Amino acid sequence: MVLSNEEQEFIKRKHEATLKLRQEFLKQSSNPYRHATGEGGTVFDAGLARFQAMRVSNYEHFKPTGKSFRTGLFAVVLPIALYAWALKAERDGREEKYRTGQVAYKDRQFKFI
């Protein structure tokens, strides 16, 4: 696969930025006087802080749309409703067989004896 000059420059810039961030992290995390700053034992990561803040405030900024409604309906409500309907139909069918005498008492799945 041949990369264009623009792609090569982009990859090079990205690699240099990664190396710069790595060096900064190593510098901060290996500083023996870090405890004197009162920051604790972890290095502050602005990107991680933004991500965590976004996760916490996600529900405050949620706007219901047709897509989110369909997702909730098909992923949560519909499977539960279909399972409840299938369970009720199976139990009603079994109860009907018990009441009409098609299944002997000794052959029933759940007995009181």
CSV table of C-alpha atoms in Angstrom, one decimal:
chain,number,residue,atom,x,y,z
A,1,MET,CA,0.0,0.0,0.0
A,2,VAL,CA,1.5,3.3,-1.1
A,3,LEU,CA,0.8,6.4,1.0
A,4,SER,CA,0.7,9.9,-0.3
A,5,ASN,CA,2.9,12.6,1.0
A,6,GLU,CA,0.1,14.2,2.9
A,7,GLU,CA,-0.7,10.9,4.6
A,8,GLN,CA,2.9,10.3,5.5
A,9,GLU,CA,3.2,13.8,7.0
A,10,PHE,CA,0.0,13.2,9.0
A,11,ILE,CA,1.3,9.9,10.4
A,12,LYS,CA,4.6,11.6,11.2
A,13,ARG,CA,2.9,14.5,13.0
A,14,LYS,CA,0.7,12.1,14.9
A,15,HIS,CA,3.7,10.0,16.0
A,16,GLU,CA,5.6,13.1,17.1
A,17,ALA,CA,2.6,14.2,19.2
A,18,THR,CA,2.3,10.8,20.7
A,19,LEU,CA,6.0,10.8,21.6
A,20,LYS,CA,5.7,14.3,23.1
A,21,LEU,CA,2.7,13.2,25.3
A,22,ARG,CA,4.6,10.0,26.3
A,23,GLN,CA,7.6,12.0,27.4
A,24,GLU,CA,5.5,14.5,29.4
A,25,PHE,CA,3.7,11.6,31.1
A,26,LEU,CA,7.0,9.9,32.0
A,27,LYS,CA,8.4,13.2,33.3
A,28,GLN,CA,5.4,13.8,35.5
A,29,SER,CA,4.9,10.3,36.7
A,30,SER,CA,8.6,9.8,37.6
A,31,ASN,CA,9.0,13.1,39.4
A,32,PRO,CA,10.2,12.2,43.0
A,33,TYR,CA,8.9,15.5,44.3
A,34,ARG,CA,5.3,15.1,43.0
A,35,HIS,CA,3.9,14.4,46.4
A,36,ALA,CA,4.9,17.9,47.4
A,37,THR,CA,2.5,19.5,44.9
A,38,GLY,CA,-0.5,17.9,46.6
A,39,GLU,CA,-1.8,16.4,43.4
A,40,GLY,CA,-1.6,12.8,44.7
A,41,GLY,CA,-0.1,9.8,42.9
A,42,THR,CA,-1.8,10.1,39.5
A,43,VAL,CA,-1.1,12.3,36.5
A,44,PHE,CA,-4.0,14.5,35.5
A,45,ASP,CA,-5.2,13.6,32.1
A,46,ALA,CA,-7.4,16.4,30.5
A,47,GLY,CA,-8.9,14.0,27.9
A,48,LEU,CA,-9.9,11.4,30.5
A,49,ALA,CA,-11.4,14.1,32.7
A,50,ARG,CA,-13.5,15.4,29.7
A,51,PHE,CA,-14.6,11.9,28.9
A,52,GLN,CA,-15.7,11.2,32.5
A,53,ALA,CA,-17.5,14.5,32.7
A,54,MET,CA,-19.3,13.7,29.5
A,55,ARG,CA,-20.4,10.3,30.8
A,56,VAL,CA,-21.8,11.9,34.0
A,57,SER,CA,-23.7,14.7,32.2
A,58,ASN,CA,-24.9,12.5,29.3
A,59,TYR,CA,-28.5,12.2,30.7
A,60,GLU,CA,-28.7,16.0,31.2
A,61,HIS,CA,-28.1,16.6,27.5
A,62,PHE,CA,-30.1,13.6,26.2
A,63,LYS,CA,-32.7,14.6,23.6
A,64,PRO,CA,-35.2,11.9,22.7
A,65,THR,CA,-35.5,11.2,19.0
A,66,GLY,CA,-37.2,8.7,16.8
A,67,LYS,CA,-34.1,6.7,16.5
A,68,SER,CA,-33.6,6.5,20.3
A,69,PHE,CA,-37.2,5.6,20.7
A,70,ARG,CA,-36.9,2.7,18.2
A,71,THR,CA,-33.7,1.5,19.8
A,72,GLY,CA,-35.3,1.4,23.2
A,73,LEU,CA,-38.5,-0.2,21.8
A,74,PHE,CA,-36.7,-3.0,19.8
A,75,ALA,CA,-33.9,-3.6,22.3
A,76,VAL,CA,-35.8,-3.6,25.5
A,77,VAL,CA,-39.6,-3.4,25.3
A,78,LEU,CA,-40.4,-5.7,22.4
A,79,PRO,CA,-38.2,-8.6,23.5
A,80,ILE,CA,-39.7,-8.5,27.0
A,81,ALA,CA,-43.3,-8.3,25.6
A,82,LEU,CA,-42.6,-11.2,23.2
A,83,TYR,CA,-41.1,-13.4,25.9
A,84,ALA,CA,-44.1,-12.6,28.2
A,85,TRP,CA,-46.5,-13.5,25.5
A,86,ALA,CA,-44.8,-16.8,24.6
A,87,LEU,CA,-44.5,-17.7,28.3
A,88,LYS,CA,-48.2,-17.0,28.9
A,89,ALA,CA,-49.3,-18.9,25.7
A,90,GLU,CA,-47.2,-21.9,26.7
A,91,ARG,CA,-48.6,-21.9,30.3
A,92,ASP,CA,-52.2,-21.5,29.1
A,93,GLY,CA,-51.8,-24.4,26.7
A,94,ARG,CA,-50.3,-26.6,29.4
A,95,GLU,CA,-53.1,-25.6,31.9
A,96,GLU,CA,-55.7,-26.4,29.3
A,97,LYS,CA,-54.3,-29.8,28.8
A,98,TYR,CA,-54.3,-30.4,32.5
A,99,ARG,CA,-57.9,-29.2,32.9
A,100,THR,CA,-59.2,-31.3,30.1
A,101,GLY,CA,-57.5,-34.4,31.3
A,102,GLN,CA,-55.2,-34.9,28.4
A,103,VAL,CA,-52.2,-35.2,30.8
A,104,ALA,CA,-52.3,-37.7,33.7
A,105,TYR,CA,-51.6,-36.3,37.1
A,106,LYS,CA,-48.5,-38.6,37.4
A,107,ASP,CA,-47.1,-37.2,34.1
A,108,ARG,CA,-47.4,-33.5,35.2
A,109,GLN,CA,-44.2,-31.5,35.6
A,110,PHE,CA,-45.1,-29.9,38.9
A,111,LYS,CA,-47.2,-31.9,41.5
A,112,PHE,CA,-48.0,-31.4,45.1
A,113,ILE,CA,-47.1,-35.0,46.0
